[in-house]
CSV table of C-alpha atoms in Angstrom, one decimal:
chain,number,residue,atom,x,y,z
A,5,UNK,CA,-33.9,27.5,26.4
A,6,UNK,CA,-33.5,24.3,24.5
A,7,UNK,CA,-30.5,24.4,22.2
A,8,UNK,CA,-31.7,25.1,18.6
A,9,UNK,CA,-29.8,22.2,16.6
A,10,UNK,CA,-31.3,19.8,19.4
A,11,UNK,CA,-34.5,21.1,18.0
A,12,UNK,CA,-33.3,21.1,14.8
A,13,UNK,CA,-31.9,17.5,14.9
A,14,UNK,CA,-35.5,16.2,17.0
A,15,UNK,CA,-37.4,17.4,14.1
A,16,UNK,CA,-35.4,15.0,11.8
A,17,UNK,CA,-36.6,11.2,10.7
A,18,UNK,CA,-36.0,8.8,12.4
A,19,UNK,CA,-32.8,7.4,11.4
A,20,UNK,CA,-34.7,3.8,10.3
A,21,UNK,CA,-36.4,6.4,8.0
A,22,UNK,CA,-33.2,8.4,6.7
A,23,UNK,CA,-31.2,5.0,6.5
A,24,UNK,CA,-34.4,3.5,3.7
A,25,UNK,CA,-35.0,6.6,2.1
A,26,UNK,CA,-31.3,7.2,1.2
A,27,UNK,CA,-30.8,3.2,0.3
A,28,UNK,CA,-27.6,2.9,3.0
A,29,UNK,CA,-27.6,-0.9,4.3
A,30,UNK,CA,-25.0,-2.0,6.1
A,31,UNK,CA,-21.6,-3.0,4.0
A,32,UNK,CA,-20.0,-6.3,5.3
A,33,UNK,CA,-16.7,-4.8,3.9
A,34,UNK,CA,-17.0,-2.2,5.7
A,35,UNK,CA,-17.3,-3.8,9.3
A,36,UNK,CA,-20.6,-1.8,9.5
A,37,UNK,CA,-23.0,-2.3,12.3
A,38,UNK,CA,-25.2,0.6,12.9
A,39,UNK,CA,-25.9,2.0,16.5
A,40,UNK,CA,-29.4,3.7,16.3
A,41,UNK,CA,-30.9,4.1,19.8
A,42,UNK,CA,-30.5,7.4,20.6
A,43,UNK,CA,-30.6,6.7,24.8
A,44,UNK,CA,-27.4,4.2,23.6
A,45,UNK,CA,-25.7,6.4,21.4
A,46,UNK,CA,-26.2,9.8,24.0
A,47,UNK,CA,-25.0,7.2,26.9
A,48,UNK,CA,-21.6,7.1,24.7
A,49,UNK,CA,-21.4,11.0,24.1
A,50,UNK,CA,-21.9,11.7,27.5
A,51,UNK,CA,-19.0,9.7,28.6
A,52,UNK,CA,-17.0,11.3,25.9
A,53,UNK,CA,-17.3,14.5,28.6
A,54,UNK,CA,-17.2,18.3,27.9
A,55,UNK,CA,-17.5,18.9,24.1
A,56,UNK,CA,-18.4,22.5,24.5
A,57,UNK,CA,-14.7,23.0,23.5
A,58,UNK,CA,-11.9,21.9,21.5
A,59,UNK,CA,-12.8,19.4,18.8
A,60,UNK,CA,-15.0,16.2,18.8
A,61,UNK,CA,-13.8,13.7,15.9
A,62,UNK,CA,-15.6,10.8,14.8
A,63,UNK,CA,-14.7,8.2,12.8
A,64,UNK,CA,-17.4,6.3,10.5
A,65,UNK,CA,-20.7,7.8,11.4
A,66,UNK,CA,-22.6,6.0,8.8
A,67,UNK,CA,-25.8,7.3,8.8
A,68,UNK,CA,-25.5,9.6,12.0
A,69,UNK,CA,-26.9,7.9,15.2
A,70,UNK,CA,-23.5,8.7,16.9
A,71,UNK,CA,-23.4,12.1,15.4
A,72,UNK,CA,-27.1,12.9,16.4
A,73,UNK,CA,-26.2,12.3,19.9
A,74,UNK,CA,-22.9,14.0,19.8
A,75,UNK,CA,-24.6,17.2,18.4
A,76,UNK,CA,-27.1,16.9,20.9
A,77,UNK,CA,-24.6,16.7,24.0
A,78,UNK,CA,-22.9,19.6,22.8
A,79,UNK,CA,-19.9,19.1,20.4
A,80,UNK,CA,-19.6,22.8,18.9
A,81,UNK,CA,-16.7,21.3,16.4
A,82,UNK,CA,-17.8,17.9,15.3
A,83,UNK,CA,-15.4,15.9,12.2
A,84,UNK,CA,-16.8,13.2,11.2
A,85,UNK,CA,-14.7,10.8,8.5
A,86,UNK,CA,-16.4,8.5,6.4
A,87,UNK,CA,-15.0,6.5,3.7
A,88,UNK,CA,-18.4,5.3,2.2
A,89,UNK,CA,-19.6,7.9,-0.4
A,90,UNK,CA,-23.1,6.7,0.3
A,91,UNK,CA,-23.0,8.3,4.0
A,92,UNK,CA,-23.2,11.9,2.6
A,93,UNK,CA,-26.5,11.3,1.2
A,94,UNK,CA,-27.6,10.3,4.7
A,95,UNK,CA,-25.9,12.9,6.7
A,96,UNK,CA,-26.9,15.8,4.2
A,97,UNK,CA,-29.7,16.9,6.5
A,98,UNK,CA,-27.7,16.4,9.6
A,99,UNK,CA,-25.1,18.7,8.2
A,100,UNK,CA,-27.6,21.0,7.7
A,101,UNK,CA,-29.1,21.1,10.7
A,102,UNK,CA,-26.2,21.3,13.0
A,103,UNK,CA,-24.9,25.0,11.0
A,104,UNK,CA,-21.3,24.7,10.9
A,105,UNK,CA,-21.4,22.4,13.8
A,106,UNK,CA,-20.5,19.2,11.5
A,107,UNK,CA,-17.7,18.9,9.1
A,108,UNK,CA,-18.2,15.6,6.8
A,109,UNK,CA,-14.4,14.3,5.5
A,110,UNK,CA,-15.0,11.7,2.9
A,111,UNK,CA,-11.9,9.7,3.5
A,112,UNK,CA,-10.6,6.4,5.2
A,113,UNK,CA,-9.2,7.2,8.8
A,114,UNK,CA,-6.3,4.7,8.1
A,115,UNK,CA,-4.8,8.0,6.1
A,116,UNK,CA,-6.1,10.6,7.8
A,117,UNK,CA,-3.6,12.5,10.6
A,118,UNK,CA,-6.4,12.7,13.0
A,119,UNK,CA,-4.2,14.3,15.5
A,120,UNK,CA,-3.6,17.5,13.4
A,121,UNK,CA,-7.3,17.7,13.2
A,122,UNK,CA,-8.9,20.9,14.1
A,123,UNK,CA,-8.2,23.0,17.6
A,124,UNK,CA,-7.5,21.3,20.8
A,125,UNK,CA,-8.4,19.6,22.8
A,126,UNK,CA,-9.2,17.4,20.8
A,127,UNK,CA,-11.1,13.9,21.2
A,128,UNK,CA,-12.0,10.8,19.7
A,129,UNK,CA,-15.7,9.3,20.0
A,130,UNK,CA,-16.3,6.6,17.5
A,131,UNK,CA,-18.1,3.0,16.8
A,132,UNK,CA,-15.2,1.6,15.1
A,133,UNK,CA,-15.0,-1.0,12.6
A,134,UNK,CA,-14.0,-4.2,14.1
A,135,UNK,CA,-11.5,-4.9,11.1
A,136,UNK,CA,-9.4,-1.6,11.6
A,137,UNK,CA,-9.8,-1.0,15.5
A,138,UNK,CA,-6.9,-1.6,16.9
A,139,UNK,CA,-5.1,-0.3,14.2
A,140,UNK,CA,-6.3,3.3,14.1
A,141,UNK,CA,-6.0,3.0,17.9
A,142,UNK,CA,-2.4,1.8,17.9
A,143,UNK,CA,-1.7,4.4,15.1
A,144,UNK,CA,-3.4,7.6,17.1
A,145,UNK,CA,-1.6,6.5,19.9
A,146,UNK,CA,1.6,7.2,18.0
A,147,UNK,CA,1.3,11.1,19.7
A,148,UNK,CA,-0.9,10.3,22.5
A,149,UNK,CA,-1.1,13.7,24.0
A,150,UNK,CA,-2.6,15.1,21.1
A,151,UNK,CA,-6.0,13.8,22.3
A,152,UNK,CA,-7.6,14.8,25.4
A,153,UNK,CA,-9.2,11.4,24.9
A,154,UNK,CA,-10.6,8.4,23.5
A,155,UNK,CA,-14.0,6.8,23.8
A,156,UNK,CA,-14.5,3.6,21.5
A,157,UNK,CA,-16.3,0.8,20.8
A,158,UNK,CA,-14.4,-2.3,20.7
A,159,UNK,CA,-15.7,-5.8,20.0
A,160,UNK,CA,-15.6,-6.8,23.5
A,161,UNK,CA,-12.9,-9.4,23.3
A,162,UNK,CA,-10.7,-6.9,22.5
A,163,UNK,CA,-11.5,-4.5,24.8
A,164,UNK,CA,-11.1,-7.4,27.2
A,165,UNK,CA,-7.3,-6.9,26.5
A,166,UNK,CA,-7.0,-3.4,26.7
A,167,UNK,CA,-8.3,-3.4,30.1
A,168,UNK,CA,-7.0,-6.6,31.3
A,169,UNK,CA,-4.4,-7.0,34.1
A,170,UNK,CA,-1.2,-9.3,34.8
A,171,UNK,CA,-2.6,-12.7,35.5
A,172,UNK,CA,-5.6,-12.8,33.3
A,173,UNK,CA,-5.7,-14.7,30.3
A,174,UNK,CA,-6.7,-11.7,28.2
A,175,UNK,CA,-3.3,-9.5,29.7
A,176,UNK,CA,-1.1,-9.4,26.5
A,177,UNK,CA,1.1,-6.6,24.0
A,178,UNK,CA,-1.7,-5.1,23.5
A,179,UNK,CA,-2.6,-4.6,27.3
A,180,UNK,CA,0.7,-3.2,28.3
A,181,UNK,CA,1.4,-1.0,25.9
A,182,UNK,CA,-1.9,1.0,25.6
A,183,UNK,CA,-1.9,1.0,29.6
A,184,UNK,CA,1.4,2.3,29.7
A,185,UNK,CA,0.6,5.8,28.0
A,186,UNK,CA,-3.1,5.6,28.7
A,187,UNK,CA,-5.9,5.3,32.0
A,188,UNK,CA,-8.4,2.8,30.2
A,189,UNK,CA,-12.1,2.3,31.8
A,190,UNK,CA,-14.9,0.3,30.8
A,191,UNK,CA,-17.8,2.6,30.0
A,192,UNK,CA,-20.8,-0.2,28.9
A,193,UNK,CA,-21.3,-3.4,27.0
A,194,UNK,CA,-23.8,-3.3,24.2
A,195,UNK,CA,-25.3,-7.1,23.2
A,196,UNK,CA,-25.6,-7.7,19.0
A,197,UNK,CA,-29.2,-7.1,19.5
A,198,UNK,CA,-28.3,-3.2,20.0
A,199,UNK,CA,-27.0,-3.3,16.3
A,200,UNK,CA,-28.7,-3.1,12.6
A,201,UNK,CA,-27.6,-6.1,11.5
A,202,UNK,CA,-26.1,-7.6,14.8
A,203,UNK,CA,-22.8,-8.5,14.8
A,204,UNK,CA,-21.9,-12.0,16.3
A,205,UNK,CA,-20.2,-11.0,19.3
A,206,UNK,CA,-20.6,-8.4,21.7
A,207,UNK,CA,-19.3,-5.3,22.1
A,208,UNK,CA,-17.7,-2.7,24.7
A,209,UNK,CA,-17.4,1.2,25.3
A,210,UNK,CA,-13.6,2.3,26.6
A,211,UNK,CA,-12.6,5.6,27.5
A,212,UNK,CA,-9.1,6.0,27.0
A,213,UNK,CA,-7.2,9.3,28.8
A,214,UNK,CA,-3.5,9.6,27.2
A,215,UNK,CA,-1.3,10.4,30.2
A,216,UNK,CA,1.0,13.5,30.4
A,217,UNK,CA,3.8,11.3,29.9
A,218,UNK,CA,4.0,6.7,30.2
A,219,UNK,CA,3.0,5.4,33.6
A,220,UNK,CA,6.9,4.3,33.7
A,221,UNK,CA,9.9,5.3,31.9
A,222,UNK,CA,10.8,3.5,29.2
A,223,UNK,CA,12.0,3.3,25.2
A,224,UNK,CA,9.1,2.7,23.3
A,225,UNK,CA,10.3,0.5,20.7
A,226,UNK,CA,12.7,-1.0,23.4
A,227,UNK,CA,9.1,-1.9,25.2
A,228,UNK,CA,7.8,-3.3,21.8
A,229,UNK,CA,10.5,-5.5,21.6
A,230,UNK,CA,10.3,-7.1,24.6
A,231,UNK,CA,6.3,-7.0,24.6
A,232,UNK,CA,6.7,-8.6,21.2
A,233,UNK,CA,9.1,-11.4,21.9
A,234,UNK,CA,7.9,-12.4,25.5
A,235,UNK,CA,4.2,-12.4,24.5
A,236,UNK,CA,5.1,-14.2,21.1
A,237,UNK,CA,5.5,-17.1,23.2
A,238,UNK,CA,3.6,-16.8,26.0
A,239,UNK,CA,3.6,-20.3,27.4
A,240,UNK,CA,7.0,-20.5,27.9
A,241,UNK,CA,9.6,-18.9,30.1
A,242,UNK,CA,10.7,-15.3,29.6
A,243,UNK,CA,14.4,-17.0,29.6
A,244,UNK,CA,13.5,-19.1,26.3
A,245,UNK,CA,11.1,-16.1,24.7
A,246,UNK,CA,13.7,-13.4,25.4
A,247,UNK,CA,16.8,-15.3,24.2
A,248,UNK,CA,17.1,-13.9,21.0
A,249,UNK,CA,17.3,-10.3,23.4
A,250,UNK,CA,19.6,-11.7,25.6
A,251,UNK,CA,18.0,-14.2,27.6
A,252,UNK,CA,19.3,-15.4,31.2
A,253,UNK,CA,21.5,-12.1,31.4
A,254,UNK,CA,18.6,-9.3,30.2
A,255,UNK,CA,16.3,-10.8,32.7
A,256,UNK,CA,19.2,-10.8,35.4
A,257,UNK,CA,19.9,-7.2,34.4
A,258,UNK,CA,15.7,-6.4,34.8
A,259,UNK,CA,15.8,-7.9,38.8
A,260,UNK,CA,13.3,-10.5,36.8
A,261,UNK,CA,13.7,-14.1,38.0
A,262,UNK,CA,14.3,-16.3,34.2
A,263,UNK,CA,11.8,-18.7,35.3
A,264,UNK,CA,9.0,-16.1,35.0
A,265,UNK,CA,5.9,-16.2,32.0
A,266,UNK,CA,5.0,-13.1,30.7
A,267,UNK,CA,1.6,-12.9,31.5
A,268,UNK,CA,2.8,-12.4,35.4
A,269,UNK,CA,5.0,-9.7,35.0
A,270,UNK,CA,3.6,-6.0,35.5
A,271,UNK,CA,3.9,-3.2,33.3
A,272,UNK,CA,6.8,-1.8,35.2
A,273,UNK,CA,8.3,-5.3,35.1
A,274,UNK,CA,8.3,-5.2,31.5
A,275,UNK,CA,9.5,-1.3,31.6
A,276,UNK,CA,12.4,-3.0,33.3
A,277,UNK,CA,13.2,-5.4,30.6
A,278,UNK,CA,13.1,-2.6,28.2
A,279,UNK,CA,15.1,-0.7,29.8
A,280,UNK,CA,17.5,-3.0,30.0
A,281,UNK,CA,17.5,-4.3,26.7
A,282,UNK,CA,18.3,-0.7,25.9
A,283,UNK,CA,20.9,-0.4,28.3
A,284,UNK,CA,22.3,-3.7,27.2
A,285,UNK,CA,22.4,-2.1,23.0
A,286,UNK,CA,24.0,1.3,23.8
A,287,UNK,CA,27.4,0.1,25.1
């Protein structure tokens, strides 16, 4: 027996439809580019995993292609937080088909406390807004174990970095920290063309699974530090980067020759350096 808000939510307009007859276009401002294929958007949901359970949060659902597909897969708790006042106009029917399914919270994400956000386990599934991406990521990954997990849409460059390794041009902060507390995996790379309007890059699908506890032990704002400094100048050597840490003698304490560039050393490497950077400013 076919689920009866998947029937519900079939028997809807087509979102090209709900999108003219509610007068939403796409705000610039906003960094909105809708996703409206529904094979796309259920490709994304479905790598979200189980959503039978827990609760499914999405952040800026526009005018509900996301959401339809979410719905349709399954999420029995969906949250969906939209600061454009225009979006509830456009979801009204989606609301109304999924019966308690959906919750619509008109507010910006950048002050919501998404991890306090109904029952767990909870996960993220969102097409995020370029201009705030890594920000809501950086800030949800302030308690990482409150999500079961993550799966976003980057712009592709910067999901480049999330997934790159040591060696690779794109390997940086942002690279070793988010590995450090999470398993990251690419899930698909969508062209402009997949968007109303196209953006001018492409874009990328990560699943992100916070780990039980970081893949090494380490301070965390001991690792920013050293993260921050070393990768601040990343052309030079960690002896020259690091010497307002301690320099020669922090590296020496890490096992870490003082010739080295950032962009070679692993994450345990720099789980090293934090370490003893800590170390070096408890005595």
């Amino acid at each position: 027996m076919k689920d009866p808000v998947s029937v519900r939510i079939a028997a809807l307009p087509p979102l090209r439809e709900a999108i003219a007859s509610a007068n939403f276009s796409a705000k610039k401002s906003l960094g909105q580019n809708f996703l409206l294929d529904i094979n796309l958007t259920r490709r994304i949901a479905r790598a979200a995993g189980t959503l039978e359970n827990g609760t499914t949060i999405e952040i800026g659902p526009g005018p509900g292609g996301l959401t339809r597909a979410l719905l349709i897969e399954g999420a029995a708790d969906l949250i969906a937080i939209e600061r454009d006042a225009r979006a509830a106009e456009a979801l009204a029917p989606l609301v109304q088909a999924a019966e308690g399914r959906l919750r619509l919270v008109e507010d910006d994400a950048t002050e919501v406390d998404v991890s306090s956000l109904g029952a767990a386990p909870r996960r993220v599934v969102a097409n995020l807004p370029y201009n705030v991406a890594t920000r809501l990521l950086l800030g949800w990954l302030a308690t990482p174990t409150a999500f079961e997990s993550l799966t976003l849409m980057f712009q592709k460059e910067v999901a480049d970095r999330l997934l790159a390794g040591p060696g690779s041009d794109a390997y940086g902060r942002l690279s070793v920290f988010v590995q450090w507390l999470c398993t990251v995996r690419r899930v698909t790379d969508l062209p402009p063309s997949a968007f109303t309007p196209p953006p001018k890059v492409w874009s990328t699908v990560v699943r992100l699974e916070p780990r039980a506890v970081p893949m090494h032990p380490a301070e965390r704002r001991a690792l920013e530090r050293v993260t921050e400094a070393a990768f601040g100048q990343r052309r030079k050597m960690l002896r020259q980067s690091l010497k307002g840490l301690g320099g020669d003698a922090l590296l020496v304490a890490a096992g870490i020759e003082p010739t080295e560039r950032p962009e070679r050393l692993s994450i345990a490497e720099f789980c090293r350096l934090a370490n003893a950077l800590s170390d070096r400013e408890s005595r």
